[in-house]
Coordinates of N, CA, C and O in Angstrom, one line a residue:
X15 N 7.1 -18.1 63.3 CA 7.8 -19.0 62.3 C 7.8 -18.2 61.0 O 6.8 -17.7 60.5
X16 N 9.0 -18.2 60.4 CA 9.1 -17.5 59.1 C 8.8 -18.5 58.0 O 9.2 -19.7 58.1
X17 N 8.2 -18.1 56.9 CA 7.7 -19.0 55.9 C 8.5 -19.1 54.7 O 8.4 -20.1 54.0
X18 N 9.3 -18.1 54.3 CA 10.0 -18.2 53.0 C 11.4 -17.7 53.3 O 11.7 -16.8 54.1
X19 N 12.3 -18.3 52.5 CA 13.8 -18.1 52.8 C 14.5 -17.9 51.5 O 14.3 -18.5 50.5
X20 N 15.4 -16.9 51.5 CA 16.4 -16.7 50.4 C 17.7 -17.4 50.7 O 18.2 -17.2 51.8
X21 N 18.1 -18.2 49.8 CA 19.4 -18.9 50.0 C 20.3 -18.6 48.9 O 19.9 -18.5 47.7
X22 N 21.6 -18.4 49.2 CA 22.6 -18.1 48.2 C 23.9 -18.9 48.5 O 24.2 -19.1 49.7
X23 N 24.6 -19.2 47.5 CA 25.9 -19.9 47.6 C 26.8 -19.1 46.7 O 26.5 -18.8 45.5
X24 N 28.0 -18.7 47.2 CA 28.9 -17.9 46.5 C 30.3 -18.4 46.8 O 30.6 -18.8 47.9
X25 N 31.2 -18.3 45.8 CA 32.6 -18.6 45.9 C 33.4 -17.2 45.8 O 33.1 -16.5 44.9
X26 N 34.3 -17.0 46.7 CA 35.1 -15.8 46.6 C 36.6 -16.1 46.4 O 37.1 -17.0 47.1
X27 N 37.2 -15.3 45.6 CA 38.6 -15.5 45.3 C 39.2 -14.2 45.0 O 38.5 -13.2 44.9
X28 N 40.5 -14.2 44.7 CA 41.2 -13.0 44.3 C 41.6 -13.1 42.9 O 42.2 -14.1 42.4
X29 N 41.3 -12.0 42.1 CA 41.6 -11.9 40.7 C 42.1 -10.5 40.4 O 41.5 -9.6 40.7
X30 N 43.3 -10.5 39.9 CA 43.9 -9.2 39.6 C 44.0 -8.3 40.8 O 43.8 -7.1 40.7
X31 N 44.3 -8.9 41.9 CA 44.4 -8.2 43.2 C 43.1 -7.7 43.9 O 43.1 -7.1 44.9
X32 N 42.0 -8.1 43.3 CA 40.7 -7.8 43.9 C 39.9 -9.0 44.3 O 40.0 -10.0 43.6
X33 N 39.2 -8.9 45.4 CA 38.3 -10.0 45.9 C 37.1 -10.0 45.0 O 36.4 -9.0 44.8
X34 N 36.8 -11.2 44.4 CA 35.7 -11.3 43.4 C 34.8 -12.4 44.0 O 35.2 -13.5 44.4
X35 N 33.5 -12.2 43.9 CA 32.5 -13.2 44.3 C 31.9 -13.8 43.0 O 31.5 -13.0 42.1
X36 N 31.8 -15.1 43.0 CA 31.1 -15.8 41.9 C 29.9 -16.5 42.4 O 30.0 -17.4 43.2
X37 N 28.7 -16.0 42.0 CA 27.5 -16.7 42.5 C 27.4 -18.2 42.0 O 27.7 -18.4 40.8
X38 N 27.2 -19.1 42.9 CA 27.0 -20.5 42.5 C 25.6 -21.0 42.6 O 25.3 -22.1 42.3
X39 N 24.7 -20.1 43.0 CA 23.3 -20.5 43.0 C 22.5 -19.7 44.0 O 23.0 -19.2 45.0
X40 N 21.2 -19.5 43.7 CA 20.3 -18.8 44.5 C 19.0 -19.5 44.5 O 18.6 -20.1 43.4
X41 N 18.3 -19.6 45.6 CA 17.0 -20.3 45.7 C 16.1 -19.6 46.7 O 16.5 -19.2 47.8
X42 N 14.9 -19.4 46.3 CA 13.9 -18.8 47.2 C 13.0 -20.0 47.6 O 12.2 -20.5 46.9
X43 N 13.3 -20.4 48.9 CA 12.7 -21.6 49.4 C 11.3 -21.3 50.0 O 11.2 -20.4 50.9
X44 N 10.3 -22.0 49.6 CA 8.9 -21.7 50.2 C 8.8 -22.2 51.6 O 7.8 -21.9 52.3
X45 N 9.7 -23.1 52.1 CA 9.6 -23.6 53.4 C 11.0 -23.8 54.0 O 12.0 -23.8 53.3
X46 N 11.0 -23.9 55.4 CA 12.2 -24.0 56.1 C 12.9 -25.4 55.7 O 14.1 -25.4 55.4
X47 N 12.1 -26.4 55.6 CA 12.7 -27.7 55.2 C 13.3 -27.7 53.8 O 14.4 -28.2 53.6
X48 N 12.7 -27.0 52.9 CA 13.3 -26.9 51.5 C 14.6 -26.0 51.5 O 15.5 -26.2 50.8
X49 N 14.6 -25.0 52.4 CA 15.8 -24.1 52.5 C 17.0 -25.0 53.0 O 18.1 -24.9 52.5
X50 N 16.7 -25.8 54.1 CA 17.8 -26.7 54.6 C 18.2 -27.7 53.6 O 19.4 -28.0 53.4
X51 N 17.3 -28.3 52.9 CA 17.6 -29.3 51.9 C 18.5 -28.6 50.8 O 19.5 -29.2 50.4
X52 N 18.1 -27.4 50.3 CA 18.9 -26.8 49.3 C 20.3 -26.5 49.7 O 21.3 -26.7 49.0
X53 N 20.5 -26.0 50.9 CA 21.8 -25.7 51.5 C 22.7 -26.9 51.5 O 23.8 -26.9 51.1
X54 N 22.1 -28.0 52.0 CA 22.8 -29.3 52.1 C 23.2 -29.8 50.7 O 24.3 -30.3 50.4
X55 N 22.2 -29.7 49.8 CA 22.4 -30.1 48.4 C 23.6 -29.3 47.7 O 24.4 -29.9 47.1
X56 N 23.6 -28.0 47.9 CA 24.7 -27.2 47.4 C 26.0 -27.5 48.0 O 27.0 -27.5 47.4
X57 N 26.0 -27.7 49.3 CA 27.2 -28.0 50.0 C 27.8 -29.3 49.5 O 29.0 -29.5 49.2
X58 N 26.9 -30.3 49.3 CA 27.4 -31.6 48.7 C 27.9 -31.4 47.3 O 28.9 -32.1 46.9
X59 N 27.2 -30.6 46.5 CA 27.6 -30.3 45.1 C 29.0 -29.7 45.1 O 29.8 -30.2 44.3
X60 N 29.2 -28.8 45.9 CA 30.6 -28.1 46.0 C 31.6 -29.2 46.4 O 32.7 -29.3 45.7
X61 N 31.3 -30.0 47.4 CA 32.3 -31.0 47.9 C 32.6 -32.0 46.8 O 33.8 -32.3 46.6
X62 N 31.6 -32.4 46.0 CA 31.8 -33.4 45.0 C 32.7 -32.8 43.8 O 33.5 -33.5 43.2
X63 N 32.5 -31.5 43.6 CA 33.3 -30.9 42.5 C 34.8 -30.6 42.9 O 35.7 -30.7 42.2
X64 N 34.9 -30.4 44.2 CA 36.3 -30.1 44.7 C 37.1 -31.4 45.0 O 38.3 -31.5 44.8
X65 N 36.3 -32.5 45.4 CA 37.0 -33.7 45.7 C 36.1 -34.9 45.2 O 35.4 -35.5 46.0
X66 N 36.0 -35.1 43.9 CA 35.1 -36.2 43.4 C 35.7 -37.6 43.9 O 36.9 -37.7 44.1
X67 N 34.7 -38.5 44.0 CA 35.1 -39.8 44.4 C 35.7 -40.5 43.2 O 35.0 -40.7 42.1
X68 N 37.0 -40.9 43.2 CA 37.6 -41.5 42.0 C 36.9 -42.7 41.5 O 37.0 -43.0 40.3
X69 N 36.3 -43.5 42.4 CA 35.7 -44.7 41.9 C 34.4 -44.5 41.2 O 33.7 -45.4 40.7
X70 N 33.9 -43.2 41.2 CA 32.7 -42.8 40.5 C 32.8 -43.0 39.0 O 31.8 -43.0 38.3
X71 N 34.0 -43.0 38.4 CA 34.2 -43.2 37.0 C 34.1 -42.0 36.1 O 34.5 -42.0 35.0
X72 N 33.7 -40.8 36.7 CA 33.6 -39.6 35.9 C 35.0 -38.9 35.8 O 35.1 -37.9 35.1
X73 N 36.0 -39.3 36.5 CA 37.2 -38.7 36.6 C 38.3 -39.5 35.8 O 38.5 -40.7 36.1
X74 N 38.9 -38.9 34.8 CA 39.9 -39.6 34.1 C 41.1 -40.1 35.0 O 41.4 -39.3 35.9
X75 N 41.7 -41.2 34.7 CA 42.8 -41.6 35.5 C 44.0 -40.6 35.6 O 44.3 -40.0 34.5
X76 N 44.5 -40.3 36.7 CA 45.6 -39.4 36.9 C 45.2 -37.9 37.0 O 46.0 -37.0 37.2
X77 N 43.8 -37.7 36.9 CA 43.4 -36.3 37.0 C 43.4 -35.7 38.4 O 43.4 -34.5 38.6
X78 N 43.2 -36.6 39.4 CA 43.2 -36.2 40.8 C 44.6 -36.3 41.4 O 45.3 -37.3 41.2
X79 N 45.0 -35.3 42.1 CA 46.3 -35.3 42.8 C 46.1 -34.9 44.2 O 45.3 -34.1 44.6
X80 N 46.9 -35.5 45.1 CA 46.7 -35.2 46.5 C 47.2 -33.7 46.8 O 48.1 -33.3 46.1
X81 N 46.7 -33.1 47.8 CA 47.2 -31.8 48.2 C 47.9 -31.9 49.5 O 47.8 -32.9 50.2
X82 N 48.7 -30.9 49.8 CA 49.4 -30.9 51.1 C 48.5 -31.0 52.3 O 47.3 -30.6 52.2
X83 N 49.0 -31.6 53.3 CA 48.2 -31.8 54.5 C 47.8 -30.5 55.2 O 46.9 -30.4 56.1
X84 N 48.5 -29.4 54.8 CA 48.3 -28.1 55.4 C 47.1 -27.4 54.8 O 46.6 -26.4 55.3
X85 N 46.6 -27.9 53.6 CA 45.5 -27.3 52.9 C 44.2 -27.7 53.6 O 44.0 -28.9 53.8
X86 N 43.4 -26.7 54.1 CA 42.1 -27.1 54.7 C 41.3 -28.0 53.8 O 41.2 -27.8 52.6
X87 N 40.6 -29.0 54.5 CA 39.8 -30.0 53.7 C 38.4 -29.4 53.6 O 37.5 -29.8 54.4
X88 N 38.1 -28.5 52.7 CA 36.8 -27.9 52.5 C 35.8 -29.0 52.1 O 34.7 -29.0 52.7
X89 N 36.1 -29.9 51.2 CA 35.1 -30.9 50.8 C 34.7 -31.8 52.0 O 33.5 -32.0 52.3
X90 N 35.7 -32.1 52.8 CA 35.4 -33.0 54.0 C 34.6 -32.2 55.0 O 33.7 -32.7 55.6
X91 N 34.9 -30.9 55.2 CA 34.1 -30.1 56.2 C 32.7 -29.9 55.7 O 31.8 -29.9 56.5
X92 N 32.5 -29.7 54.4 CA 31.2 -29.5 53.8 C 30.3 -30.8 54.0 O 29.2 -30.8 54.4
X93 N 31.0 -32.0 53.7 CA 30.3 -33.3 53.9 C 29.9 -33.5 55.4 O 28.8 -34.0 55.7
X94 N 30.9 -33.1 56.3 CA 30.6 -33.3 57.7 C 29.5 -32.4 58.2 O 28.6 -32.8 59.0
X95 N 29.4 -31.1 57.7 CA 28.4 -30.2 58.0 C 27.0 -30.8 57.6 O 26.0 -30.7 58.3
X96 N 27.0 -31.3 56.4 CA 25.7 -31.9 55.9 C 25.2 -33.0 56.7 O 24.0 -33.2 56.9
X97 N 26.1 -33.8 57.3 CA 25.8 -35.0 58.0 C 25.5 -34.7 59.5 O 25.0 -35.6 60.2
X98 N 25.9 -33.5 60.0 CA 25.8 -33.2 61.4 C 24.4 -32.7 61.7 O 24.0 -31.6 61.5
X99 N 23.6 -33.6 62.3 CA 22.2 -33.3 62.6 C 22.1 -32.1 63.6 O 21.2 -31.3 63.6
X100 N 23.1 -32.0 64.5 CA 23.1 -30.9 65.5 C 23.2 -29.6 64.8 O 22.6 -28.6 65.1
X101 N 24.1 -29.5 63.8 CA 24.3 -28.3 63.0 C 23.1 -28.0 62.2 O 22.7 -26.8 62.1
X102 N 22.5 -29.0 61.7 CA 21.3 -28.8 60.9 C 20.1 -28.2 61.7 O 19.4 -27.3 61.3
X103 N 20.0 -28.7 63.0 CA 19.0 -28.2 63.9 C 19.3 -26.8 64.3 O 18.4 -26.0 64.4
X104 N 20.6 -26.5 64.5 CA 20.9 -25.1 64.9 C 20.6 -24.1 63.8 O 20.0 -23.1 64.0
X105 N 20.9 -24.5 62.5 CA 20.6 -23.7 61.4 C 19.1 -23.5 61.3 O 18.6 -22.4 61.1
X106 N 18.3 -24.6 61.5 CA 16.8 -24.5 61.4 C 16.3 -23.5 62.5 O 15.4 -22.7 62.2
X107 N 16.8 -23.7 63.7 CA 16.4 -22.8 64.8 C 16.7 -21.3 64.5 O 15.8 -20.5 64.8
X108 N 17.9 -21.0 64.0 CA 18.2 -19.7 63.7 C 17.4 -19.1 62.6 O 16.9 -17.9 62.7
X109 N 17.1 -19.8 61.6 CA 16.3 -19.4 60.5 C 14.8 -19.2 60.9 O 14.2 -18.2 60.5
X110 N 14.4 -20.1 61.8 CA 13.0 -20.0 62.2 C 12.7 -18.8 63.0 O 11.5 -18.3 63.0
X111 N 13.7 -18.2 63.7 CA 13.5 -17.0 64.5 C 13.9 -15.7 63.7 O 13.9 -14.6 64.2
X112 N 14.2 -15.9 62.4 CA 14.5 -14.8 61.5 C 15.9 -14.3 61.5 O 16.2 -13.2 60.9
X113 N 16.9 -15.1 61.9 CA 18.3 -14.7 61.9 C 18.9 -15.2 60.6 O 18.6 -16.2 60.0
X114 N 19.9 -14.4 60.1 CA 20.7 -14.7 59.0 C 21.6 -15.9 59.4 O 22.2 -15.8 60.5
X115 N 21.7 -16.9 58.5 CA 22.7 -18.0 58.7 C 23.8 -17.9 57.7 O 23.4 -17.8 56.5
X116 N 25.0 -18.0 58.1 CA 26.2 -17.9 57.2 C 27.1 -19.1 57.5 O 27.5 -19.2 58.7
X117 N 27.4 -19.9 56.5 CA 28.3 -21.0 56.7 C 29.4 -20.7 55.7 O 29.2 -20.6 54.5
X118 N 30.7 -20.5 56.2 CA 31.8 -20.1 55.3 C 33.0 -21.0 55.6 O 33.3 -21.3 56.8
X119 N 33.6 -21.6 54.5 CA 34.7 -22.4 54.6 C 35.7 -21.9 53.6 O 35.4 -21.5 52.5
X120 N 37.0 -22.0 53.9 CA 38.1 -21.5 53.0 C 39.2 -22.6 52.9 O 39.5 -23.3 53.8
X121 N 39.7 -22.6 51.6 CA 41.0 -23.3 51.4 C 42.0 -22.3 51.1 O 41.9 -21.1 51.4
X122 N 43.1 -22.6 50.5 CA 44.2 -21.7 50.3 C 43.9 -20.7 49.1 O 44.6 -19.7 49.0
X123 N 42.9 -20.9 48.3 CA 42.6 -20.0 47.2 C 41.2 -19.4 47.2 O 40.9 -18.4 46.6
X124 N 40.2 -20.1 47.9 CA 38.8 -19.7 47.7 C 38.1 -19.8 49.0 O 38.3 -20.7 49.9
X125 N 37.1 -18.9 49.2 CA 36.2 -19.0 50.3 C 34.8 -19.4 49.7 O 34.4 -18.8 48.7
X126 N 34.2 -20.4 50.3 CA 32.8 -20.8 49.9 C 31.8 -20.4 51.0 O 32.0 -20.7 52.2
X127 N 30.8 -19.7 50.6 CA 29.8 -19.2 51.5 C 28.4 -19.6 51.2 O 28.0 -19.5 50.0
X128 N 27.7 -20.2 52.2 CA 26.3 -20.5 52.1 C 25.6 -19.6 53.0 O 25.9 -19.4 54.2
X129 N 24.6 -18.9 52.4 CA 23.8 -17.9 53.2 C 22.3 -18.3 53.1 O 21.8 -18.7 52.1
X130 N 21.6 -18.0 54.2 CA 20.1 -18.2 54.1 C 19.5 -17.2 55.1 O 20.1 -16.9 56.2
X131 N 18.4 -16.6 54.7 CA 17.7 -15.7 55.6 C 16.2 -15.6 55.3 O 15.8 -15.9 54.2
X132 N 15.4 -15.3 56.3 CA 14.0 -15.2 56.1 C 13.6 -14.0 55.3 O 14.1 -12.9 55.4
X133 N 12.7 -14.3 54.3 CA 12.2 -13.2 53.5 C 11.4 -12.2 54.4 O 11.5 -11.0 54.3
X134 N 10.7 -12.7 55.4 CA 9.9 -11.9 56.3 C 10.9 -11.0 57.1 O 10.6 -9.8 57.3
X135 N 12.0 -11.5 57.6 CA 12.9 -10.7 58.3 C 13.5 -9.6 57.4 O 13.7 -8.5 57.9
X136 N 13.8 -9.9 56.2 CA 14.2 -8.9 55.3 C 13.2 -7.7 55.1 O 13.5 -6.6 55.1
X137 N 12.0 -8.1 54.9 CA 10.9 -7.1 54.8 C 10.8 -6.3 56.0 O 10.5 -5.1 56.0
X138 N 10.9 -6.9 57.2 CA 10.8 -6.2 58.5 C 11.9 -5.1 58.6 O 11.7 -4.0 59.1
X139 N 13.1 -5.5 58.2 CA 14.2 -4.6 58.2 C 14.0 -3.4 57.4 O 14.4 -2.3 57.7
X140 N 13.3 -3.6 56.3 CA 13.1 -2.4 55.4 C 12.1 -1.5 55.9 O 12.0 -0.3 55.6
X141 N 11.2 -1.9 56.8 CA 10.2 -1.0 57.4 C 10.6 -0.3 58.6 O 10.0 0.7 59.0
X142 N 11.8 -0.7 59.2 CA 12.3 0.0 60.3 C 12.9 1.3 59.8 O 13.8 1.3 58.9
X143 N 12.5 2.5 60.4 CA 13.1 3.7 59.9 C 14.6 3.8 60.2 O 15.1 3.2 61.2
X144 N 15.3 4.3 59.2 CA 16.8 4.5 59.4 C 17.1 5.4 60.5 O 16.5 6.4 60.8
X145 N 18.2 5.1 61.2 CA 18.7 5.9 62.3 C 19.5 7.0 61.6 O 20.5 6.8 60.9
X146 N 19.0 8.3 61.8 CA 19.7 9.4 61.2 C 20.3 10.2 62.3 O 19.6 10.7 63.3
X147 N 21.6 10.5 62.3 CA 22.2 11.3 63.3 C 23.0 12.4 62.7 O 23.6 12.3 61.7
X148 N 22.8 13.6 63.3 CA 23.5 14.8 62.7 C 25.0 14.6 62.9 O 25.5 14.1 63.9
X149 N 25.8 15.0 62.0 CA 27.2 15.0 62.0 C 27.8 16.4 62.1 O 27.4 17.2 61.3
X150 N 28.7 16.6 62.9 CA 29.4 17.9 62.9 C 29.0 18.8 64.0 O 28.8 19.5 64.7

């Protein structure tokens, strides 16, 4: 069982013809449960900012407009991911054995990425000698 996890959330888009990543948060979770909680919290946070609930009162009238049905529903997918206990268990299982977990969703302008990995697994990768092969 891995004890500590690095979690990152990043949004990627194109600016001036180049792919740019904008960090939306990083957390060093001391437990698996806290890593999962933080990923769900950040996913909900992104969903609420992309698609706030109009009855919440924080959005001025007329500020929200519908998008085309062809635009992927990232906020809906993020909310569904948070609520899917099967997905949460799968993420927990992968992290527990030291695997990197990446959840990525895209709309027509931006890719949203949630990453988590074991600090122990990262340390172990650093101790493995690099494979050096002669070229030529």
